[in-house]
Coordinates of C-alpha atoms and ligand atoms in Angstrom, one line a residue:
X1 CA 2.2 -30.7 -9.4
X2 CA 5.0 -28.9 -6.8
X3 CA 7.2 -28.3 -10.1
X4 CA 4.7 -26.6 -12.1
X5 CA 3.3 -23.1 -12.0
X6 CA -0.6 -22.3 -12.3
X7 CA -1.0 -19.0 -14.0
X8 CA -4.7 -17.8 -13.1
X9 CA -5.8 -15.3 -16.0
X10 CA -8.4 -12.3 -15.4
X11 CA -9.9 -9.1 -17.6
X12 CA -9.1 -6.8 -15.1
X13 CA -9.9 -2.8 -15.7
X14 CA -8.4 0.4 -16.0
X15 CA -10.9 1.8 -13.7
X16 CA -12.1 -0.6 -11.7
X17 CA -9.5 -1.9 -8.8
X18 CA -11.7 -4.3 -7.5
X19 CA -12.3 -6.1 -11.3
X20 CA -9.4 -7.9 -10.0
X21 CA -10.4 -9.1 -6.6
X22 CA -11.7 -12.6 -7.7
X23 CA -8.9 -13.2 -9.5
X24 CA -6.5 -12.1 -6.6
X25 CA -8.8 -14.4 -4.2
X26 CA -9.1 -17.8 -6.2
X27 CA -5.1 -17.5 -6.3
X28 CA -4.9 -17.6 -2.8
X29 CA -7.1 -20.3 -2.4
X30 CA -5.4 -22.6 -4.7
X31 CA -1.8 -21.1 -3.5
X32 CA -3.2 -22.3 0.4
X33 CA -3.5 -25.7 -0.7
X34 CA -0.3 -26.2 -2.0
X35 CA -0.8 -28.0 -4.8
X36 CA 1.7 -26.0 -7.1
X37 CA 4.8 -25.0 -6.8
X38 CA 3.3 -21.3 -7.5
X39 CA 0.2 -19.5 -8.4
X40 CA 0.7 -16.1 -10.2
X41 CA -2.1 -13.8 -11.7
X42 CA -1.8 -12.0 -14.9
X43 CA -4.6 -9.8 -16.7
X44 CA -5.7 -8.0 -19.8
X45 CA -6.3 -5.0 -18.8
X46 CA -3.6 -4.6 -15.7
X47 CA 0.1 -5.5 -14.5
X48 CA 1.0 -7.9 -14.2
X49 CA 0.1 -8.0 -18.2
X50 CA -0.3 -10.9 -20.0
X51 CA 2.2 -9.7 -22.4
X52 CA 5.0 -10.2 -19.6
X53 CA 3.3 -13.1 -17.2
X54 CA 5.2 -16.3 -18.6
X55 CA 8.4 -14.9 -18.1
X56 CA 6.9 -14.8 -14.5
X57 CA 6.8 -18.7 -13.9
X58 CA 9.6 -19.9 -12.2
X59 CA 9.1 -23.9 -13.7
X60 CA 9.1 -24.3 -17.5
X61 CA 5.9 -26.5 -16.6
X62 CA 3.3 -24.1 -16.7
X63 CA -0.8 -24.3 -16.7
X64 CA -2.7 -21.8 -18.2
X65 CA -6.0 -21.3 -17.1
X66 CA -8.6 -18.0 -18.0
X67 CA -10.2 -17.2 -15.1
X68 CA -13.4 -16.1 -17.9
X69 CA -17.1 -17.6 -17.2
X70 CA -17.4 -18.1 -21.5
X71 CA -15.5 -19.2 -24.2
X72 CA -15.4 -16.9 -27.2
X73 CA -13.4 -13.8 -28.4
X74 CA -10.7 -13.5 -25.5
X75 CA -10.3 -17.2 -24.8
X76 CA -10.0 -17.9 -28.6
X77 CA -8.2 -14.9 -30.1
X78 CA -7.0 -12.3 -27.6
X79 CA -5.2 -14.4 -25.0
X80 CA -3.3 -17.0 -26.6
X81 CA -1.7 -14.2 -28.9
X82 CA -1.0 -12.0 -26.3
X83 CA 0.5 -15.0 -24.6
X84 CA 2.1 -16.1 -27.5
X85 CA 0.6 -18.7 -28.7
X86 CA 0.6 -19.8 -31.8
X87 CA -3.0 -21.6 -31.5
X88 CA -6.4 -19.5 -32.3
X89 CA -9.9 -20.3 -32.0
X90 CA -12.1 -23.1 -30.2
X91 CA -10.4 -25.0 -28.1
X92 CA -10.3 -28.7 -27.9
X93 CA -11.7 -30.3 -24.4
X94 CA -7.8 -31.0 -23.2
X95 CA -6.9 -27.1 -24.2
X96 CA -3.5 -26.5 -26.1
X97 CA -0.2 -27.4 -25.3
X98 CA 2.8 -25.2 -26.6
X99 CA 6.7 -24.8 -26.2
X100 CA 6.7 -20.9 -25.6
X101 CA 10.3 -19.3 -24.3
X102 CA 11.4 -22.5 -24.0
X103 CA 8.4 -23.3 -21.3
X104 CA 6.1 -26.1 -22.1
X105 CA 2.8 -24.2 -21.6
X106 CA -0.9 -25.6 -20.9
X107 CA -3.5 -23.6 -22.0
X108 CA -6.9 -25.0 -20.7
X109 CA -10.6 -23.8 -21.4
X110 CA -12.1 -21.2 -19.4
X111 CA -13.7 -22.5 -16.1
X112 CA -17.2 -21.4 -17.0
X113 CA -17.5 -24.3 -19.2
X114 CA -17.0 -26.5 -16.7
X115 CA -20.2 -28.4 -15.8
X116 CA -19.5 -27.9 -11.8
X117 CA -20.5 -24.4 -12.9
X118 CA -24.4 -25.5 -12.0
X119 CA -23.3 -26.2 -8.6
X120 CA -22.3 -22.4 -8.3
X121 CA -25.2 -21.1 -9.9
X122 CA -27.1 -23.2 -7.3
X123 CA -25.2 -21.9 -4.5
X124 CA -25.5 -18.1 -5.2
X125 CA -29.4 -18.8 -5.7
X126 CA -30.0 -20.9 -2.4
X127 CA -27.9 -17.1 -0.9
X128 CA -30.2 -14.8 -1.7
X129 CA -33.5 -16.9 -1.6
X130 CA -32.7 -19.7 0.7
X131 CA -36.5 -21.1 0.8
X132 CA -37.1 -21.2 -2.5
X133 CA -39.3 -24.0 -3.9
X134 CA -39.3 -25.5 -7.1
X135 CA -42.9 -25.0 -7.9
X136 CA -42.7 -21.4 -7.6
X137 CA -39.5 -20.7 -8.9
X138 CA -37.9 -19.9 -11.9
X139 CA -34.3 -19.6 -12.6
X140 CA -32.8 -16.9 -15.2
X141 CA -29.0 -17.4 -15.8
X142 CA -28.1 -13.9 -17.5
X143 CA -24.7 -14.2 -19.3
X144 CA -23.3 -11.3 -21.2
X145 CA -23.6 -12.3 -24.5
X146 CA -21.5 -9.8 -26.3
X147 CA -22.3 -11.4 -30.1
X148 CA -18.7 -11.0 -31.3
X149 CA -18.1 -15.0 -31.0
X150 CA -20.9 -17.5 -31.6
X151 CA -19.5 -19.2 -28.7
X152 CA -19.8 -17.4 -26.3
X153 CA -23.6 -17.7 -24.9
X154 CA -22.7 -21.6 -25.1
X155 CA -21.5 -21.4 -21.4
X156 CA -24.6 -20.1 -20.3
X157 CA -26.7 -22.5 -22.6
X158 CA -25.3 -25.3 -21.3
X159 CA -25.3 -24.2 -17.6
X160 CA -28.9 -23.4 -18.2
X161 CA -30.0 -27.1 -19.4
X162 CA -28.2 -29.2 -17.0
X163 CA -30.5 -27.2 -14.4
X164 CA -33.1 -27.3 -16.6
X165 CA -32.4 -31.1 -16.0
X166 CA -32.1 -31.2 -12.7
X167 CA -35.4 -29.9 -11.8
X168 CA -34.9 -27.6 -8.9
X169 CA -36.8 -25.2 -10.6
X170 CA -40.4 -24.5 -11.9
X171 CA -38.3 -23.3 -15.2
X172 CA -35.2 -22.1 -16.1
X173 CA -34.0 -19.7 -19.0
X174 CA -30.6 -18.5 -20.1
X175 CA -31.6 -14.8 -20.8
X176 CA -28.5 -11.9 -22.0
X177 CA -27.3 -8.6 -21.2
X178 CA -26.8 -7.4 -24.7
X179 CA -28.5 -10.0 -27.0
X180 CA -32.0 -12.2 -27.6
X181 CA -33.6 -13.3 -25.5
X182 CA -33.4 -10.4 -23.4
X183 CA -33.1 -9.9 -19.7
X184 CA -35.1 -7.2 -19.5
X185 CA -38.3 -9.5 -20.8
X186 CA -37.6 -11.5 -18.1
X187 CA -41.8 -11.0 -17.2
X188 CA -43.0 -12.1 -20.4
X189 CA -40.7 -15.2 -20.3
X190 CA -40.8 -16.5 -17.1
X191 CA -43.8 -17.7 -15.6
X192 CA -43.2 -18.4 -12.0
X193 CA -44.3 -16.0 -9.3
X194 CA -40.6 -15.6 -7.7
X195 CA -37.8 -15.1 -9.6
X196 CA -34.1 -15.4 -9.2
X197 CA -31.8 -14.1 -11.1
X198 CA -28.1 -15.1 -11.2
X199 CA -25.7 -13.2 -13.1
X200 CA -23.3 -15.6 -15.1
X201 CA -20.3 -13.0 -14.7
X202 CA -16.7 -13.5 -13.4
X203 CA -16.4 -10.4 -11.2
X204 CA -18.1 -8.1 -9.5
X205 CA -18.4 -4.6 -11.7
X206 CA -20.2 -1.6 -13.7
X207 CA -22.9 -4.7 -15.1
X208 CA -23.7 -6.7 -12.3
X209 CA -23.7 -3.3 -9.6
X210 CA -25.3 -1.0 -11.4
X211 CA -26.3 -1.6 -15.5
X212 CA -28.1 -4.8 -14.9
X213 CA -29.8 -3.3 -11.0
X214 CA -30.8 -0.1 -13.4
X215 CA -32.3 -1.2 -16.4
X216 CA -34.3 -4.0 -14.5
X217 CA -35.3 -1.5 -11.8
X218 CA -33.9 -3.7 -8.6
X219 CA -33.7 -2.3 -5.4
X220 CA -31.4 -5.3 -3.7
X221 CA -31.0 -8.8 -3.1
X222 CA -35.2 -9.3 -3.3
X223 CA -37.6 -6.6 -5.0
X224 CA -41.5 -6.8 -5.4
X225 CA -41.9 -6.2 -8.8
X226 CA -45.3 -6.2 -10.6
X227 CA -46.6 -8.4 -8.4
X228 CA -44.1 -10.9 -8.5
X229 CA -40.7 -11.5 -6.4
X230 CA -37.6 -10.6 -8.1
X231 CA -34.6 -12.0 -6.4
X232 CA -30.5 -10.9 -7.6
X233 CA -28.0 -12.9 -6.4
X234 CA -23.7 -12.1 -6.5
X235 CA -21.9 -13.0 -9.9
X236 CA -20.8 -16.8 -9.9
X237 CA -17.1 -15.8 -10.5
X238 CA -16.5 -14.5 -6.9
X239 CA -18.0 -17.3 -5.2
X240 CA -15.4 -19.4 -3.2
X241 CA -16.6 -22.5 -4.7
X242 CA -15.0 -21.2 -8.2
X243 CA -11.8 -22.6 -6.7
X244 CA -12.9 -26.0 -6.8
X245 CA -13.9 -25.6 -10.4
X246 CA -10.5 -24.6 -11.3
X247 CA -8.8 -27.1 -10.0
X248 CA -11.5 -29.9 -11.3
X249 CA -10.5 -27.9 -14.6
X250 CA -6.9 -28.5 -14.3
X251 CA -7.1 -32.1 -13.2
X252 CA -9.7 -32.9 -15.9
X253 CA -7.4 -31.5 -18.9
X254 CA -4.1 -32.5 -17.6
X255 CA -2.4 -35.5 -19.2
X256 CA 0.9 -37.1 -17.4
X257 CA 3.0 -36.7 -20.2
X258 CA 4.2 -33.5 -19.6
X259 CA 5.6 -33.3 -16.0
X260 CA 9.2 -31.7 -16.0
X261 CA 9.3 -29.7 -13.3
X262 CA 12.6 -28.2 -14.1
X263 CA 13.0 -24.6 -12.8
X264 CA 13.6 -22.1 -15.7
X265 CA 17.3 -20.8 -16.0
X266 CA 16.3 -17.5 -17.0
X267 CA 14.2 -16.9 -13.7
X268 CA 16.9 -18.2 -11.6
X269 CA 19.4 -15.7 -13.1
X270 CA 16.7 -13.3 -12.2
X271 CA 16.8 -14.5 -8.6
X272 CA 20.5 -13.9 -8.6
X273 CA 20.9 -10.5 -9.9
X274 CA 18.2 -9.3 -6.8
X275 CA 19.9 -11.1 -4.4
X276 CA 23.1 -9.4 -4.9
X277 CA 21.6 -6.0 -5.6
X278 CA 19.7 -6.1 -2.3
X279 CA 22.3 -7.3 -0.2
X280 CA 25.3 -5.1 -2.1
X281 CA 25.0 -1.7 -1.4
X282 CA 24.9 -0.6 2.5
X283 CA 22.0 1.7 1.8
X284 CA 19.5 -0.9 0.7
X285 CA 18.4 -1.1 -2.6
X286 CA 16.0 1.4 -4.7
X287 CA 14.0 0.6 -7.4
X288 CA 11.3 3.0 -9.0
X289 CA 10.3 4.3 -5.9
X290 CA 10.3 1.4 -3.9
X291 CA 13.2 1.0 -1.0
X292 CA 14.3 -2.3 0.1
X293 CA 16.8 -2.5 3.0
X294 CA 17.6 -5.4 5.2
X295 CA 16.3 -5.0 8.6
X296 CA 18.3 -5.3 11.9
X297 CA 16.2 -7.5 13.1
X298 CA 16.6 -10.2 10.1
X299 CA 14.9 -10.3 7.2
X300 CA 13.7 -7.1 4.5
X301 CA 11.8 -3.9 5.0
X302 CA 10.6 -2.6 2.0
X303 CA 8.7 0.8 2.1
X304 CA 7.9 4.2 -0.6
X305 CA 11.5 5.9 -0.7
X306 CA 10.3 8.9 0.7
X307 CA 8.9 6.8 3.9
X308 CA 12.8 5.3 5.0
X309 CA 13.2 6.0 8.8
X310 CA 9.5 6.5 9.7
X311 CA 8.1 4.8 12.5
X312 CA 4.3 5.5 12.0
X313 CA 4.2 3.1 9.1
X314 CA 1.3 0.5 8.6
X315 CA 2.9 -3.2 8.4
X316 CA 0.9 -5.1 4.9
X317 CA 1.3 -8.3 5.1
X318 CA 3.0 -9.9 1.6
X319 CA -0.3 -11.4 0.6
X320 CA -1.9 -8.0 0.6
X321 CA 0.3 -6.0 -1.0
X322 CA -0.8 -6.1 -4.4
X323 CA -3.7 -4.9 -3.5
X324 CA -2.5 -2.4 -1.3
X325 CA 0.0 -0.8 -3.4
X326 CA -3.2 -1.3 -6.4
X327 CA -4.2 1.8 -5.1
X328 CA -2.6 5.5 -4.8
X329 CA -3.1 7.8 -1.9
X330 CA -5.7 9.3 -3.4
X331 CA -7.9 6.3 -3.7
X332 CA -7.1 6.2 -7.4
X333 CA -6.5 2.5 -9.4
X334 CA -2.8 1.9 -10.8
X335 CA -3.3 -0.9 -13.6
X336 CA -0.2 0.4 -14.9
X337 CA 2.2 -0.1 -11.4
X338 CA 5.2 2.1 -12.5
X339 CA 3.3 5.3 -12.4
X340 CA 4.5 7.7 -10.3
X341 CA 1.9 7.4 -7.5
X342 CA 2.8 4.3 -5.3
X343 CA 0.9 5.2 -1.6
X344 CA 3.2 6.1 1.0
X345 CA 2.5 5.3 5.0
X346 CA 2.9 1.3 4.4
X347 CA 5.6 -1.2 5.0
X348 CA 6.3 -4.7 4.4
X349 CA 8.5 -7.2 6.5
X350 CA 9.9 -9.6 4.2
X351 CA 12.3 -13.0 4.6
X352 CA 15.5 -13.4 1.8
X353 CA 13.1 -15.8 0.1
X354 CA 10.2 -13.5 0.0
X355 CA 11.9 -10.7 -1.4
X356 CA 11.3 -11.3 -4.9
X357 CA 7.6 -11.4 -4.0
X358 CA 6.8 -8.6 -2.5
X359 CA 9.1 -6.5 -5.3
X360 CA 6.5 -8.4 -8.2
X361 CA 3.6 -7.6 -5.5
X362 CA 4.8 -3.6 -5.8
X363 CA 6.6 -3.9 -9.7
X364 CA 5.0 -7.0 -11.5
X365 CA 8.0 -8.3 -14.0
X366 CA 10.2 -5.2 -13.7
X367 CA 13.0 -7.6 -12.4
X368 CA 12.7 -10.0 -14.7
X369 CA 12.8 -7.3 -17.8
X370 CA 15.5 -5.9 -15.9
X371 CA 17.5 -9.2 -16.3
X372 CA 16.5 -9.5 -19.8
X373 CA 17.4 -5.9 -20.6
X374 CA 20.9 -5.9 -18.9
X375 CA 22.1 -9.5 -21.4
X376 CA 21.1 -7.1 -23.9
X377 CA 17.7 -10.2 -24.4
X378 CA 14.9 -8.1 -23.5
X379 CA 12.6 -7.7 -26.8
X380 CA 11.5 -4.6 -28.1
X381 CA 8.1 -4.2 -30.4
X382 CA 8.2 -0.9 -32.1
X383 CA 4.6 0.7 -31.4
X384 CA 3.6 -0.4 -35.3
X385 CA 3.6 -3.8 -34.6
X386 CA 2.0 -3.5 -30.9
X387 CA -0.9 -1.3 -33.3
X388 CA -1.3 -3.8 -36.0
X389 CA -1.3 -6.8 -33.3
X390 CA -4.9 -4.6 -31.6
X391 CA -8.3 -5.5 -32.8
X392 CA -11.9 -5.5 -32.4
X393 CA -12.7 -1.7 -31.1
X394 CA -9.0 -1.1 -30.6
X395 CA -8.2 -1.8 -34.2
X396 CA -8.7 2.0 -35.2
X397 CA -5.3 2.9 -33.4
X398 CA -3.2 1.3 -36.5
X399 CA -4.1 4.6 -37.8
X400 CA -2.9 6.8 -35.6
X401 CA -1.0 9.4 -36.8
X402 CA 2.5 9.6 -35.1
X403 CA 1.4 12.6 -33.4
X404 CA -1.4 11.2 -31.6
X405 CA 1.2 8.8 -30.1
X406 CA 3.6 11.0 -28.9
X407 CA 0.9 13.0 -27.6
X408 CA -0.1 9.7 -25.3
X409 CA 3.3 9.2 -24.5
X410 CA 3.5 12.8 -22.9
X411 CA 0.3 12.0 -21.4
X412 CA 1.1 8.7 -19.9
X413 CA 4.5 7.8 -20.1
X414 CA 6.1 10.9 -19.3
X415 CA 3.9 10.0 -15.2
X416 CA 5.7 6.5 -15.4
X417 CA 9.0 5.2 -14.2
X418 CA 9.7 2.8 -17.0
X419 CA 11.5 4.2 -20.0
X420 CA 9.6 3.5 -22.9
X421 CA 12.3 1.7 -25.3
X422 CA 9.3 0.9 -28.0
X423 CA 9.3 4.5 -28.8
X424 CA 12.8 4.8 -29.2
X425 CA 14.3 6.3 -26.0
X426 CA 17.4 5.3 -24.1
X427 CA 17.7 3.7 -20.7
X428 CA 20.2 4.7 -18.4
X429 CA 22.2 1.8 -17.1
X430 CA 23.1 3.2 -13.4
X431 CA 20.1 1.7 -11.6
X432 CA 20.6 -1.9 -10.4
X433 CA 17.4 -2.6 -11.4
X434 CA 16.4 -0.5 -14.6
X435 CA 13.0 0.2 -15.4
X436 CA 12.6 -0.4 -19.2
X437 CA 9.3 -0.6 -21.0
X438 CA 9.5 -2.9 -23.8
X439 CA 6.1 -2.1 -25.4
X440 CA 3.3 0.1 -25.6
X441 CA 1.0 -0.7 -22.2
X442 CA -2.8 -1.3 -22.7
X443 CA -3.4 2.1 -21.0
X444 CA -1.3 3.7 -23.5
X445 CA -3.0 1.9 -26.2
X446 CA -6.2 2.7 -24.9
X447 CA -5.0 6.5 -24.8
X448 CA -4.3 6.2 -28.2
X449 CA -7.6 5.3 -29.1
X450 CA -9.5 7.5 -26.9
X451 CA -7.3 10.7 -28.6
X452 CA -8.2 9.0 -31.8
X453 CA -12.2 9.5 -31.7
X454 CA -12.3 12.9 -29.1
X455 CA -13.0 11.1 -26.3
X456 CA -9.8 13.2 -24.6
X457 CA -8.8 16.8 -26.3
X458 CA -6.1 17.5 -28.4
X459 CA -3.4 19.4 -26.4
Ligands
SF4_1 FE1 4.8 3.3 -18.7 FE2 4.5 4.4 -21.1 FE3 5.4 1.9 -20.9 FE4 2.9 2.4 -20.3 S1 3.9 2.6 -22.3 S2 4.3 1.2 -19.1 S3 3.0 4.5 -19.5 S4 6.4 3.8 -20.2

């Protein structure tokens, strides 16, 4: 597998910075063990998008895999388009394979499915009530349940029944946030006089910290409830043990006829055209507000613009600077990393071959549309076709008046670095690494939308 990327798929949030966190950690895991030639993350809802993520993958063998605990909506519909995929609905135990960009891609099942996923449940139980025995005990998995895709609970189901089967427990239901049965009857369908409670969710967030702990009127990890012992363990999705099921995923769906592990011309050229712009100009290289210099001692130094020739900075590691750069000085989340807010007081030491990392790790793909961009390559979808490509509650923005959309571009676009060529503007070509912005982001459509039904003024 050293020639093929593993592209690890998440929801991620606007709001939330930490939605991403499990993602971010089950990469590293499989990225320690080597087992592919790279790991890279991609979401739905933050950069890097999945929109621009396979352009990401340095080998043209590439493995797909949504980091979601149930099959339904996004796994079926949402991600393979926005992937670009040609395949929609249920997929078949092996998941898809398609030539996309000329890369042969693999796009597998979601790892809640996989039947490891009882081991999980079991392990975030035997966390919060290590002493628990099976007489006395009964087991609610609560999944979502969002009733869009029939599908979807079937996760849970099965999760449910094989630890139905397994007996650990005096009984076990699969129970839902937002469907029948509900979780909140959990005392008229559970017997036993303790209670645990595992939430079948992939990260940690708005549900499992404060919706599901409100409505069910928890306290913490163990409440006394009406007489009986209500425990509420961690979501399954940030467990370490997720990992494994990933890779058990991966290794279960592969087949060997696929294993060229060719790197992709295109991301070479990529490669190139940073190596000489960082090493060309004596005064290291700018892009957005990023500086990268090469540093006396050997190596890069990459740092905010405004920080070059400080000596109070904080060193970030290259592992954590996604994270750390996630965030702007004022605390706030960046889902959309070209926004003018990028924290000041870090830096990050770098070798030639990391470079390209740690610019991703601060710009997700802006090299790489850069590249495309300057062949004259880089595609450009018009903001009617990025509306009429939105559905579900998002659908309502193919009737935005033009208007509306200008207004969210002054909102949005007019804070970002990227020059949005979907909307008809021109880039200027000085920068060595140009900045444009091909399409409409999420947060822009979702600005649209929220101008749309009043949930922002009119300015
Ligand atoms: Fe930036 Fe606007 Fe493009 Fe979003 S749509 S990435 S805000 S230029």
């Amino acid at each position: 597998s050293a020639g093929r990327t593993l592209v690890l798929l998440g929801h991620g949030s606007h709001l939330n910075a930490d939605s991403a966190q499990a993602v971010r950690r089950h990469a590293q895991a499989v990225r320690e063990r080597g087992l592919f030639g790279e790991v890279i993350e991609a979401y739905w809802k933050e950069e890097p998008s999945l929109r621009q993520v396979l352009r990401l993958a340095r080998f043209r063998d590439v493995t797909v895999v949504p980091l979601f605990v149930s099959e339904g909506y996004f796994t079926n519909q949402v991600l393979p388009r926005e992937l670009g995929l040609t395949w929609r609905g249920p997929l078949p135990p092996q998941g898809v394979r398609e030539v996309v960009g000329g890369r042969q891609i693999h796009y597998t099942r979601p790892y809640g499915i996989h039947p490891a996923m009882s081991n999980v449940i079991l392990a975030r139980a035997a966390e919060v009530y290590p002493d628990w025995t099976p007489q006395d005990t009964a087991l609610v998995v609560l999944g979502h349940g969002t009733g869009r895709d029939p599908h979807s609970r079937e996760a849970t189901q099965h999760a449910a029944e094989r630890l139905r089967q397994g007996g650990r427990f005096a009984e076990v239901q699969a129970l839902y946030l937002d469907q029948e049965p509900n979780v909140s009857d959990w005392p008229s369908l559970t017997r036993a006089p303790t209670v645990v409670i595992v939430p079948f969710f992939a990260s940690e967030g708005w549900h499992t910290l404060e919706t599901i702990p409100a409505d069910l009127g928890l306290t913490g990890p163990v409440t006394r409830l009406g007489g009986r012992t209500v425990c509420y363990s961690r979501p399954v999705g940030t467990h370490p043990t997720v990992t494994e099921v990933v890779l058990r995923l991966v290794e279960d769906s592969a087949d060997t006829g696929n294993t060229a592990a060719d790197l992709d011309p295109d991301w070479q050229a990529a490669g190139e055209m940073l190596a000489q712009a960082v090493t060309s100009g004596a005064g290291g290289l700018t892009v957005g507000e990023l500086h990268i210099a090469a540093s006396p001692e050997g190596g890069f130094h990459l740092c905010h613009q405004d920080d070059v020739g400080r000596a109070d900075l904080r060193a970030v590691p290259l592992q954590d600077l996604s994270a750390w750069t996630g965030r702007s000085d004022e605390g706030h989340h960046r889902p959309i990393r070209t926004g003018r807010t990028l924290p000041r007081g870090w830096f990050a030491a770098v070798d030639a071959a990391e470079v390209r990392a740690a610019l991703h790790a601060v710009y997700p793909a802006v090299l790489e549309q850069a590249h495309l961009w300057g062949l004259g390559q880089l595609p450009v979808t018009p903001w009617p076709e990025t509306a009429a490509r939105q559905s579900g509650r998002y659908a309502r923005v193919r009737r935005a008046p033009p208007e509306q959309v200008a207004q969210a571009r002054r909102d949005l676009c007019s804070a970002c670095l990227r020059t949005p060529l979907w909307a008809g503007e021109l880039l200027d070509a000085a920068a060595a690494v140009p900045l444009p912005c091909p399409e409409a982001c999420t947060l822009l459509v979702s600005q649209v939308r929220q101008l749309l039904s009043g949930e922002i003024a009119h300015v």
